[in-house]
Amino acid sequence: MTQPDQATNRFAPGTFTPDPRPSTRLAMLIAQTRLELILLLRNGEQLLLTMFIPITLLVGLSLLPFGDLGDDRVDKIVPAVMMVAVMSTAFTGQAIAVGFDRRYGALKRLGATALPRWGIIAGKSAAVLIVVVLQAILLGVIGVALGWRPDLAGLAIGALVIALGTATFAAMGLLLGGTLKAEIVLALANILWFVMLGIASVVFATDDLPGAVNVLARLVPSGALAVTLEEAMRTSIDWFGIAVLAVWGLVSGVLAARFFRFE
């Protein structure tokens, strides 16, 4: 009696051999960015900070007669509101989210994976940058509907300034949220938001500030971003503001990478 022929193997040898290599850095960064972006867009409080408040400010300040901003008030209001949107998303929302992620143990579990610390920080920053891009597009469209007519060169320079400002505020938010208790982060992030908004408002609403006061206000990230973004829309580069943002971002990023805690 003949034996039946053995089934032929349709797969090449080694097809199902385990290959326990770590993912590439780019793959880890993309996966973490996607996760952080989904979490940001699902959070109702984040949407309030990132979308509804800036849109309300833009429409309200453009249509209602607040202050003496001249006939081209929308040209000054759009950059100022974009600064508020960047600060709200990258700093306040980011710091609070990281603080409570640490409190509830989410970051502790994430820290036990193969994802390095820089990957967590970079993933959160990249997700914030994507949200800021969506904000800028939405606010820009609304601004155009309200009469805003920027030059293409100004938009290009403004996009670079927004990217720099986002990186700066994201690093500050990660530093705050990654080092302090969640309750302290919640209070301090909101207090700093109001303080920086007030400083930027002084620079934005007044053209005849004393020289020393103007310099001090522009040494604060919000003041630097407000002025630099307004100048960018006029196709001008404010190198002082860019230097201030770069220094704040570099120092905050180094400190966040050094002292960031998962619990």
PDB file of C-alpha atoms in Angstrom:
ATOM      1  CA  MET A   1       0.000   0.000   0.000  1.00  0.00           C
ATOM      2  CA  THR A   2       1.511   3.285  -1.036  1.00  0.00           C
ATOM      3  CA  GLN A   3       1.746   6.237   1.300  1.00  0.00           C
ATOM      4  CA  PRO A   4      -0.074   9.448   0.239  1.00  0.00           C
ATOM      5  CA  ASP A   5       2.134  12.167  -1.101  1.00  0.00           C
ATOM      6  CA  GLN A   6       3.085  14.785   1.452  1.00  0.00           C
ATOM      7  CA  ALA A   7       1.424  18.183   0.975  1.00  0.00           C
ATOM      8  CA  THR A   8       3.698  20.596  -0.745  1.00  0.00           C
ATOM      9  CA  ASN A   9       4.727  23.662   1.258  1.00  0.00           C
ATOM     10  CA  ARG A  10       3.397  26.743  -0.508  1.00  0.00           C
ATOM     11  CA  PHE A  11       5.459  29.138   1.599  1.00  0.00           C
ATOM     12  CA  ALA A  12       9.176  29.748   1.307  1.00  0.00           C
ATOM     13  CA  PRO A  13      11.275  28.434   4.195  1.00  0.00           C
ATOM     14  CA  GLY A  14      11.603  31.050   6.932  1.00  0.00           C
ATOM     15  CA  THR A  15       8.350  32.845   6.094  1.00  0.00           C
ATOM     16  CA  PHE A  16       6.990  32.376   9.606  1.00  0.00           C
ATOM     17  CA  THR A  17      10.311  32.516  11.427  1.00  0.00           C
ATOM     18  CA  PRO A  18      10.154  35.036  14.317  1.00  0.00           C
ATOM     19  CA  ASP A  19      12.033  38.229  13.556  1.00  0.00           C
ATOM     20  CA  PRO A  20      12.100  40.169  16.862  1.00  0.00           C
ATOM     21  CA  ARG A  21      13.686  43.346  15.599  1.00  0.00           C
ATOM     22  CA  PRO A  22      12.580  46.692  17.018  1.00  0.00           C
ATOM     23  CA  SER A  23      10.639  49.063  14.821  1.00  0.00           C
ATOM     24  CA  THR A  24      12.494  51.868  13.158  1.00  0.00           C
ATOM     25  CA  ARG A  25      12.510  55.252  14.831  1.00  0.00           C
ATOM     26  CA  LEU A  26      10.366  56.703  12.076  1.00  0.00           C
ATOM     27  CA  ALA A  27       7.742  53.966  12.472  1.00  0.00           C
ATOM     28  CA  MET A  28       7.604  54.511  16.236  1.00  0.00           C
ATOM     29  CA  LEU A  29       7.301  58.265  15.775  1.00  0.00           C
ATOM     30  CA  ILE A  30       4.472  57.912  13.227  1.00  0.00           C
ATOM     31  CA  ALA A  31       2.560  55.489  15.453  1.00  0.00           C
ATOM     32  CA  GLN A  32       2.918  57.695  18.530  1.00  0.00           C
ATOM     33  CA  THR A  33       1.951  60.827  16.586  1.00  0.00           C
ATOM     34  CA  ARG A  34      -1.177  59.110  15.255  1.00  0.00           C
ATOM     35  CA  LEU A  35      -2.179  58.014  18.753  1.00  0.00           C
ATOM     36  CA  GLU A  36      -1.642  61.475  20.245  1.00  0.00           C
ATOM     37  CA  LEU A  37      -3.552  63.132  17.389  1.00  0.00           C
ATOM     38  CA  ILE A  38      -6.572  60.875  17.912  1.00  0.00           C
ATOM     39  CA  LEU A  39      -6.571  61.604  21.646  1.00  0.00           C
ATOM     40  CA  LEU A  40      -6.343  65.348  21.033  1.00  0.00           C
ATOM     41  CA  LEU A  41      -9.227  65.415  18.578  1.00  0.00           C
ATOM     42  CA  ARG A  42     -11.451  63.278  20.833  1.00  0.00           C
ATOM     43  CA  ASN A  43     -11.044  65.546  23.858  1.00  0.00           C
ATOM     44  CA  GLY A  44     -13.922  68.005  24.203  1.00  0.00           C
ATOM     45  CA  GLU A  45     -11.991  70.372  26.479  1.00  0.00           C
ATOM     46  CA  GLN A  46      -9.145  70.430  23.988  1.00  0.00           C
ATOM     47  CA  LEU A  47     -11.533  71.315  21.172  1.00  0.00           C
ATOM     48  CA  LEU A  48     -12.908  74.166  23.290  1.00  0.00           C
ATOM     49  CA  LEU A  49      -9.408  75.571  23.700  1.00  0.00           C
ATOM     50  CA  THR A  50      -8.189  74.864  20.200  1.00  0.00           C
ATOM     51  CA  MET A  51     -11.213  75.707  18.057  1.00  0.00           C
ATOM     52  CA  PHE A  52     -14.195  77.404  19.680  1.00  0.00           C
ATOM     53  CA  ILE A  53     -12.417  80.055  21.769  1.00  0.00           C
ATOM     54  CA  PRO A  54     -10.123  81.259  18.927  1.00  0.00           C
ATOM     55  CA  ILE A  55     -13.010  81.323  16.440  1.00  0.00           C
ATOM     56  CA  THR A  56     -15.180  83.284  18.886  1.00  0.00           C
ATOM     57  CA  LEU A  57     -12.371  85.764  19.484  1.00  0.00           C
ATOM     58  CA  LEU A  58     -11.724  86.186  15.765  1.00  0.00           C
ATOM     59  CA  VAL A  59     -15.349  86.806  14.835  1.00  0.00           C
ATOM     60  CA  GLY A  60     -16.134  88.922  17.898  1.00  0.00           C
ATOM     61  CA  LEU A  61     -13.096  91.198  17.712  1.00  0.00           C
ATOM     62  CA  SER A  62     -13.492  91.628  13.954  1.00  0.00           C
ATOM     63  CA  LEU A  63     -17.183  92.531  13.949  1.00  0.00           C
ATOM     64  CA  LEU A  64     -17.657  94.309  17.281  1.00  0.00           C
ATOM     65  CA  PRO A  65     -16.178  97.791  17.860  1.00  0.00           C
ATOM     66  CA  PHE A  66     -13.665  96.892  20.565  1.00  0.00           C
ATOM     67  CA  GLY A  67     -10.698  99.237  20.787  1.00  0.00           C
ATOM     68  CA  ASP A  68      -9.279 101.596  18.195  1.00  0.00           C
ATOM     69  CA  LEU A  69      -7.682  99.220  15.717  1.00  0.00           C
ATOM     70  CA  GLY A  70      -8.274 101.278  12.581  1.00  0.00           C
ATOM     71  CA  ASP A  71      -9.905 100.310   9.323  1.00  0.00           C
ATOM     72  CA  ASP A  72      -7.696  97.258   8.813  1.00  0.00           C
ATOM     73  CA  ARG A  73      -8.515  95.775  12.237  1.00  0.00           C
ATOM     74  CA  VAL A  74      -8.892  92.256  10.827  1.00  0.00           C
ATOM     75  CA  ASP A  75      -5.269  92.388   9.628  1.00  0.00           C
ATOM     76  CA  LYS A  76      -4.159  92.810  13.253  1.00  0.00           C
ATOM     77  CA  ILE A  77      -6.741  90.498  14.793  1.00  0.00           C
ATOM     78  CA  VAL A  78      -6.016  87.393  12.692  1.00  0.00           C
ATOM     79  CA  PRO A  79      -2.319  87.097  13.743  1.00  0.00           C
ATOM     80  CA  ALA A  80      -3.243  87.818  17.372  1.00  0.00           C
ATOM     81  CA  VAL A  81      -5.928  85.121  17.414  1.00  0.00           C
ATOM     82  CA  MET A  82      -3.568  82.655  15.767  1.00  0.00           C
ATOM     83  CA  MET A  83      -1.111  83.334  18.586  1.00  0.00           C
ATOM     84  CA  VAL A  84      -3.858  82.558  21.117  1.00  0.00           C
ATOM     85  CA  ALA A  85      -4.692  79.342  19.266  1.00  0.00           C
ATOM     86  CA  VAL A  86      -1.051  78.208  19.245  1.00  0.00           C
ATOM     87  CA  MET A  87      -0.613  79.003  22.935  1.00  0.00           C
ATOM     88  CA  SER A  88      -3.871  77.272  23.893  1.00  0.00           C
ATOM     89  CA  THR A  89      -3.126  74.096  21.957  1.00  0.00           C
ATOM     90  CA  ALA A  90       0.603  73.695  22.366  1.00  0.00           C
ATOM     91  CA  PHE A  91       1.028  74.975  25.913  1.00  0.00           C
ATOM     92  CA  THR A  92      -2.105  74.939  28.069  1.00  0.00           C
ATOM     93  CA  GLY A  93      -3.882  71.942  26.574  1.00  0.00           C
ATOM     94  CA  GLN A  94      -0.667  69.992  26.218  1.00  0.00           C
ATOM     95  CA  ALA A  95       0.491  70.614  29.786  1.00  0.00           C
ATOM     96  CA  ILE A  96      -2.859  69.653  31.317  1.00  0.00           C
ATOM     97  CA  ALA A  97      -3.189  66.513  29.187  1.00  0.00           C
ATOM     98  CA  VAL A  98       0.327  65.331  30.059  1.00  0.00           C
ATOM     99  CA  GLY A  99      -0.166  66.094  33.749  1.00  0.00           C
ATOM    100  CA  PHE A 100      -3.312  63.992  34.010  1.00  0.00           C
ATOM    101  CA  ASP A 101      -1.857  61.220  31.828  1.00  0.00           C
ATOM    102  CA  ARG A 102       0.888  60.944  34.424  1.00  0.00           C
ATOM    103  CA  ARG A 103      -1.597  61.010  37.286  1.00  0.00           C
ATOM    104  CA  TYR A 104      -3.714  58.173  35.868  1.00  0.00           C
ATOM    105  CA  GLY A 105      -0.690  56.043  34.991  1.00  0.00           C
ATOM    106  CA  ALA A 106      -1.029  56.231  31.203  1.00  0.00           C
ATOM    107  CA  LEU A 107       2.489  57.559  30.701  1.00  0.00           C
ATOM    108  CA  LYS A 108       3.905  55.040  33.180  1.00  0.00           C
ATOM    109  CA  ARG A 109       2.618  52.191  31.040  1.00  0.00           C
ATOM    110  CA  LEU A 110       3.823  53.918  27.894  1.00  0.00           C
ATOM    111  CA  GLY A 111       7.256  54.339  29.462  1.00  0.00           C
ATOM    112  CA  ALA A 112       7.477  50.572  29.941  1.00  0.00           C
ATOM    113  CA  THR A 113       7.346  50.019  26.183  1.00  0.00           C
ATOM    114  CA  ALA A 114      10.221  50.170  23.733  1.00  0.00           C
ATOM    115  CA  LEU A 115       9.281  53.748  22.860  1.00  0.00           C
ATOM    116  CA  PRO A 116      12.094  56.031  24.080  1.00  0.00           C
ATOM    117  CA  ARG A 117      11.482  59.228  26.004  1.00  0.00           C
ATOM    118  CA  TRP A 118      12.326  61.383  23.015  1.00  0.00           C
ATOM    119  CA  GLY A 119       9.699  59.473  21.004  1.00  0.00           C
ATOM    120  CA  ILE A 120       6.967  60.388  23.476  1.00  0.00           C
ATOM    121  CA  ILE A 121       7.971  64.057  23.447  1.00  0.00           C
ATOM    122  CA  ALA A 122       8.374  64.169  19.661  1.00  0.00           C
ATOM    123  CA  GLY A 123       5.083  62.335  19.078  1.00  0.00           C
ATOM    124  CA  LYS A 124       3.130  64.718  21.281  1.00  0.00           C
ATOM    125  CA  SER A 125       4.792  67.737  19.645  1.00  0.00           C
ATOM    126  CA  ALA A 126       4.088  66.441  16.132  1.00  0.00           C
ATOM    127  CA  ALA A 127       0.413  65.830  16.974  1.00  0.00           C
ATOM    128  CA  VAL A 128       0.131  69.354  18.357  1.00  0.00           C
ATOM    129  CA  LEU A 129       1.743  70.754  15.200  1.00  0.00           C
ATOM    130  CA  ILE A 130      -0.819  68.960  13.024  1.00  0.00           C
ATOM    131  CA  VAL A 131      -3.681  70.386  15.101  1.00  0.00           C
ATOM    132  CA  VAL A 132      -2.147  73.871  14.851  1.00  0.00           C
ATOM    133  CA  VAL A 133      -1.974  73.526  11.053  1.00  0.00           C
ATOM    134  CA  LEU A 134      -5.687  72.671  11.005  1.00  0.00           C
ATOM    135  CA  GLN A 135      -6.358  75.653  13.270  1.00  0.00           C
ATOM    136  CA  ALA A 136      -4.387  78.008  11.058  1.00  0.00           C
ATOM    137  CA  ILE A 137      -6.245  76.861   7.944  1.00  0.00           C
ATOM    138  CA  LEU A 138      -9.648  77.210   9.615  1.00  0.00           C
ATOM    139  CA  LEU A 139      -8.878  80.630  11.126  1.00  0.00           C
ATOM    140  CA  GLY A 140      -7.371  81.770   7.839  1.00  0.00           C
ATOM    141  CA  VAL A 141     -10.516  80.826   5.924  1.00  0.00           C
ATOM    142  CA  ILE A 142     -12.709  82.651   8.445  1.00  0.00           C
ATOM    143  CA  GLY A 143     -10.350  85.641   8.319  1.00  0.00           C
ATOM    144  CA  VAL A 144     -10.603  85.801   4.529  1.00  0.00           C
ATOM    145  CA  ALA A 145     -14.393  85.722   4.852  1.00  0.00           C
ATOM    146  CA  LEU A 146     -14.117  88.702   7.219  1.00  0.00           C
ATOM    147  CA  GLY A 147     -11.945  90.682   4.805  1.00  0.00           C
ATOM    148  CA  TRP A 148      -8.398  89.530   5.584  1.00  0.00           C
ATOM    149  CA  ARG A 149      -6.207  89.686   2.475  1.00  0.00           C
ATOM    150  CA  PRO A 150      -2.621  88.593   3.276  1.00  0.00           C
ATOM    151  CA  ASP A 151       0.214  88.407   0.760  1.00  0.00           C
ATOM    152  CA  LEU A 152       1.488  84.980  -0.243  1.00  0.00           C
ATOM    153  CA  ALA A 153       4.968  85.889   0.971  1.00  0.00           C
ATOM    154  CA  GLY A 154       3.503  86.914   4.317  1.00  0.00           C
ATOM    155  CA  LEU A 155       1.669  83.605   4.586  1.00  0.00           C
ATOM    156  CA  ALA A 156       4.881  81.693   3.915  1.00  0.00           C
ATOM    157  CA  ILE A 157       6.832  83.600   6.566  1.00  0.00           C
ATOM    158  CA  GLY A 158       3.882  83.342   8.946  1.00  0.00           C
ATOM    159  CA  ALA A 159       3.764  79.554   8.535  1.00  0.00           C
ATOM    160  CA  LEU A 160       7.412  79.303   9.597  1.00  0.00           C
ATOM    161  CA  VAL A 161       6.784  81.572  12.591  1.00  0.00           C
ATOM    162  CA  ILE A 162       3.761  79.489  13.627  1.00  0.00           C
ATOM    163  CA  ALA A 163       5.852  76.317  13.394  1.00  0.00           C
ATOM    164  CA  LEU A 164       8.541  77.858  15.597  1.00  0.00           C
ATOM    165  CA  GLY A 165       5.978  79.165  18.076  1.00  0.00           C
ATOM    166  CA  THR A 166       4.267  75.775  18.226  1.00  0.00           C
ATOM    167  CA  ALA A 167       7.544  74.004  18.973  1.00  0.00           C
ATOM    168  CA  THR A 168       8.344  76.545  21.688  1.00  0.00           C
ATOM    169  CA  PHE A 169       5.000  76.333  23.458  1.00  0.00           C
ATOM    170  CA  ALA A 170       4.872  72.538  23.077  1.00  0.00           C
ATOM    171  CA  ALA A 171       8.251  72.231  24.785  1.00  0.00           C
ATOM    172  CA  MET A 172       7.056  74.524  27.578  1.00  0.00           C
ATOM    173  CA  GLY A 173       3.861  72.511  27.989  1.00  0.00           C
ATOM    174  CA  LEU A 174       5.757  69.229  28.131  1.00  0.00           C
ATOM    175  CA  LEU A 175       8.145  70.659  30.696  1.00  0.00           C
ATOM    176  CA  LEU A 176       5.297  71.843  32.908  1.00  0.00           C
ATOM    177  CA  GLY A 177       3.101  68.774  32.500  1.00  0.00           C
ATOM    178  CA  GLY A 178       5.963  66.311  32.773  1.00  0.00           C
ATOM    179  CA  THR A 179       7.453  67.561  36.028  1.00  0.00           C
ATOM    180  CA  LEU A 180       4.656  68.766  38.352  1.00  0.00           C
ATOM    181  CA  LYS A 181       1.565  67.192  39.909  1.00  0.00           C
ATOM    182  CA  ALA A 182      -1.612  67.255  37.836  1.00  0.00           C
ATOM    183  CA  GLU A 183      -3.481  69.624  40.186  1.00  0.00           C
ATOM    184  CA  ILE A 184      -0.589  72.090  40.148  1.00  0.00           C
ATOM    185  CA  VAL A 185      -0.302  71.807  36.377  1.00  0.00           C
ATOM    186  CA  LEU A 186      -4.021  72.518  35.952  1.00  0.00           C
ATOM    187  CA  ALA A 187      -3.871  75.686  38.036  1.00  0.00           C
ATOM    188  CA  LEU A 188      -0.483  76.923  36.844  1.00  0.00           C
ATOM    189  CA  ALA A 189      -1.151  76.295  33.141  1.00  0.00           C
ATOM    190  CA  ASN A 190      -4.368  78.327  33.248  1.00  0.00           C
ATOM    191  CA  ILE A 191      -2.760  81.126  35.261  1.00  0.00           C
ATOM    192  CA  LEU A 192       0.176  81.337  32.863  1.00  0.00           C
ATOM    193  CA  TRP A 193      -2.247  81.304  29.922  1.00  0.00           C
ATOM    194  CA  PHE A 194      -4.046  84.374  31.245  1.00  0.00           C
ATOM    195  CA  VAL A 195      -0.784  86.126  32.150  1.00  0.00           C
ATOM    196  CA  MET A 196       0.776  85.521  28.727  1.00  0.00           C
ATOM    197  CA  LEU A 197      -2.474  86.486  27.003  1.00  0.00           C
ATOM    198  CA  GLY A 198      -2.527  89.759  28.959  1.00  0.00           C
ATOM    199  CA  ILE A 199       1.086  90.540  28.035  1.00  0.00           C
ATOM    200  CA  ALA A 200       0.436  89.801  24.373  1.00  0.00           C
ATOM    201  CA  SER A 201      -2.719  91.929  24.470  1.00  0.00           C
ATOM    202  CA  VAL A 202      -0.728  94.914  25.728  1.00  0.00           C
ATOM    203  CA  VAL A 203       1.726  94.572  22.846  1.00  0.00           C
ATOM    204  CA  PHE A 204      -1.083  93.961  20.373  1.00  0.00           C
ATOM    205  CA  ALA A 205      -3.408  96.792  21.400  1.00  0.00           C
ATOM    206  CA  THR A 206      -0.868  99.565  22.046  1.00  0.00           C
ATOM    207  CA  ASP A 207       1.573 101.005  19.509  1.00  0.00           C
ATOM    208  CA  ASP A 208       3.190 103.608  21.758  1.00  0.00           C
ATOM    209  CA  LEU A 209       4.552 101.502  24.615  1.00  0.00           C
ATOM    210  CA  PRO A 210       7.714 102.762  26.324  1.00  0.00           C
ATOM    211  CA  GLY A 211      10.806 101.103  24.905  1.00  0.00           C
ATOM    212  CA  ALA A 212      11.727  99.186  28.052  1.00  0.00           C
ATOM    213  CA  VAL A 213       8.170  97.884  28.542  1.00  0.00           C
ATOM    214  CA  ASN A 214       7.969  96.818  24.908  1.00  0.00           C
ATOM    215  CA  VAL A 215      11.224  94.872  25.147  1.00  0.00           C
ATOM    216  CA  LEU A 216      10.179  93.177  28.402  1.00  0.00           C
ATOM    217  CA  ALA A 217       6.815  92.184  26.912  1.00  0.00           C
ATOM    218  CA  ARG A 218       8.505  90.736  23.851  1.00  0.00           C
ATOM    219  CA  LEU A 219      10.835  88.677  26.021  1.00  0.00           C
ATOM    220  CA  VAL A 220       7.764  86.649  27.016  1.00  0.00           C
ATOM    221  CA  PRO A 221       6.945  83.907  24.444  1.00  0.00           C
ATOM    222  CA  SER A 222       3.395  85.141  23.843  1.00  0.00           C
ATOM    223  CA  GLY A 223       4.521  88.717  23.248  1.00  0.00           C
ATOM    224  CA  ALA A 224       7.329  87.561  20.986  1.00  0.00           C
ATOM    225  CA  LEU A 225       5.005  85.366  18.932  1.00  0.00           C
ATOM    226  CA  ALA A 226       2.307  88.051  18.645  1.00  0.00           C
ATOM    227  CA  VAL A 227       4.710  90.679  17.315  1.00  0.00           C
ATOM    228  CA  THR A 228       6.689  88.294  15.124  1.00  0.00           C
ATOM    229  CA  LEU A 229       3.552  86.874  13.544  1.00  0.00           C
ATOM    230  CA  GLU A 230       2.091  90.307  12.887  1.00  0.00           C
ATOM    231  CA  GLU A 231       5.345  91.416  11.245  1.00  0.00           C
ATOM    232  CA  ALA A 232       5.444  88.205   9.204  1.00  0.00           C
ATOM    233  CA  MET A 233       2.034  88.966   7.725  1.00  0.00           C
ATOM    234  CA  ARG A 234       3.530  92.245   6.561  1.00  0.00           C
ATOM    235  CA  THR A 235       6.322  90.271   4.832  1.00  0.00           C
ATOM    236  CA  SER A 236       8.815  91.428   7.459  1.00  0.00           C
ATOM    237  CA  ILE A 237      10.997  89.298   9.740  1.00  0.00           C
ATOM    238  CA  ASP A 238      11.326  90.176  13.422  1.00  0.00           C
ATOM    239  CA  TRP A 239      14.676  88.572  14.248  1.00  0.00           C
ATOM    240  CA  PHE A 240      14.446  89.578  17.898  1.00  0.00           C
ATOM    241  CA  GLY A 241      11.173  87.725  18.334  1.00  0.00           C
ATOM    242  CA  ILE A 242      12.510  84.683  16.482  1.00  0.00           C
ATOM    243  CA  ALA A 243      15.561  84.586  18.745  1.00  0.00           C
ATOM    244  CA  VAL A 244      13.364  84.845  21.860  1.00  0.00           C
ATOM    245  CA  LEU A 245      11.137  81.977  20.707  1.00  0.00           C
ATOM    246  CA  ALA A 246      14.133  79.840  19.754  1.00  0.00           C
ATOM    247  CA  VAL A 247      15.802  80.318  23.148  1.00  0.00           C
ATOM    248  CA  TRP A 248      12.614  79.549  25.076  1.00  0.00           C
ATOM    249  CA  GLY A 249      11.999  76.477  22.938  1.00  0.00           C
ATOM    250  CA  LEU A 250      15.557  75.178  23.174  1.00  0.00           C
ATOM    251  CA  VAL A 251      15.828  75.611  26.942  1.00  0.00           C
ATOM    252  CA  SER A 252      12.375  74.147  27.601  1.00  0.00           C
ATOM    253  CA  GLY A 253      13.014  71.217  25.265  1.00  0.00           C
ATOM    254  CA  VAL A 254      16.323  70.323  26.896  1.00  0.00           C
ATOM    255  CA  LEU A 255      14.821  70.565  30.390  1.00  0.00           C
ATOM    256  CA  ALA A 256      11.753  68.534  29.355  1.00  0.00           C
ATOM    257  CA  ALA A 257      13.914  65.759  27.912  1.00  0.00           C
ATOM    258  CA  ARG A 258      16.055  65.769  31.055  1.00  0.00           C
ATOM    259  CA  PHE A 259      13.427  65.973  33.815  1.00  0.00           C
ATOM    260  CA  PHE A 260      10.312  64.489  32.179  1.00  0.00           C
ATOM    261  CA  ARG A 261       8.776  61.897  34.527  1.00  0.00           C
ATOM    262  CA  PHE A 262       6.328  59.148  33.641  1.00  0.00           C
ATOM    263  CA  GLU A 263       4.643  59.155  37.059  1.00  0.00           C
TER     264      GLU A 263
END
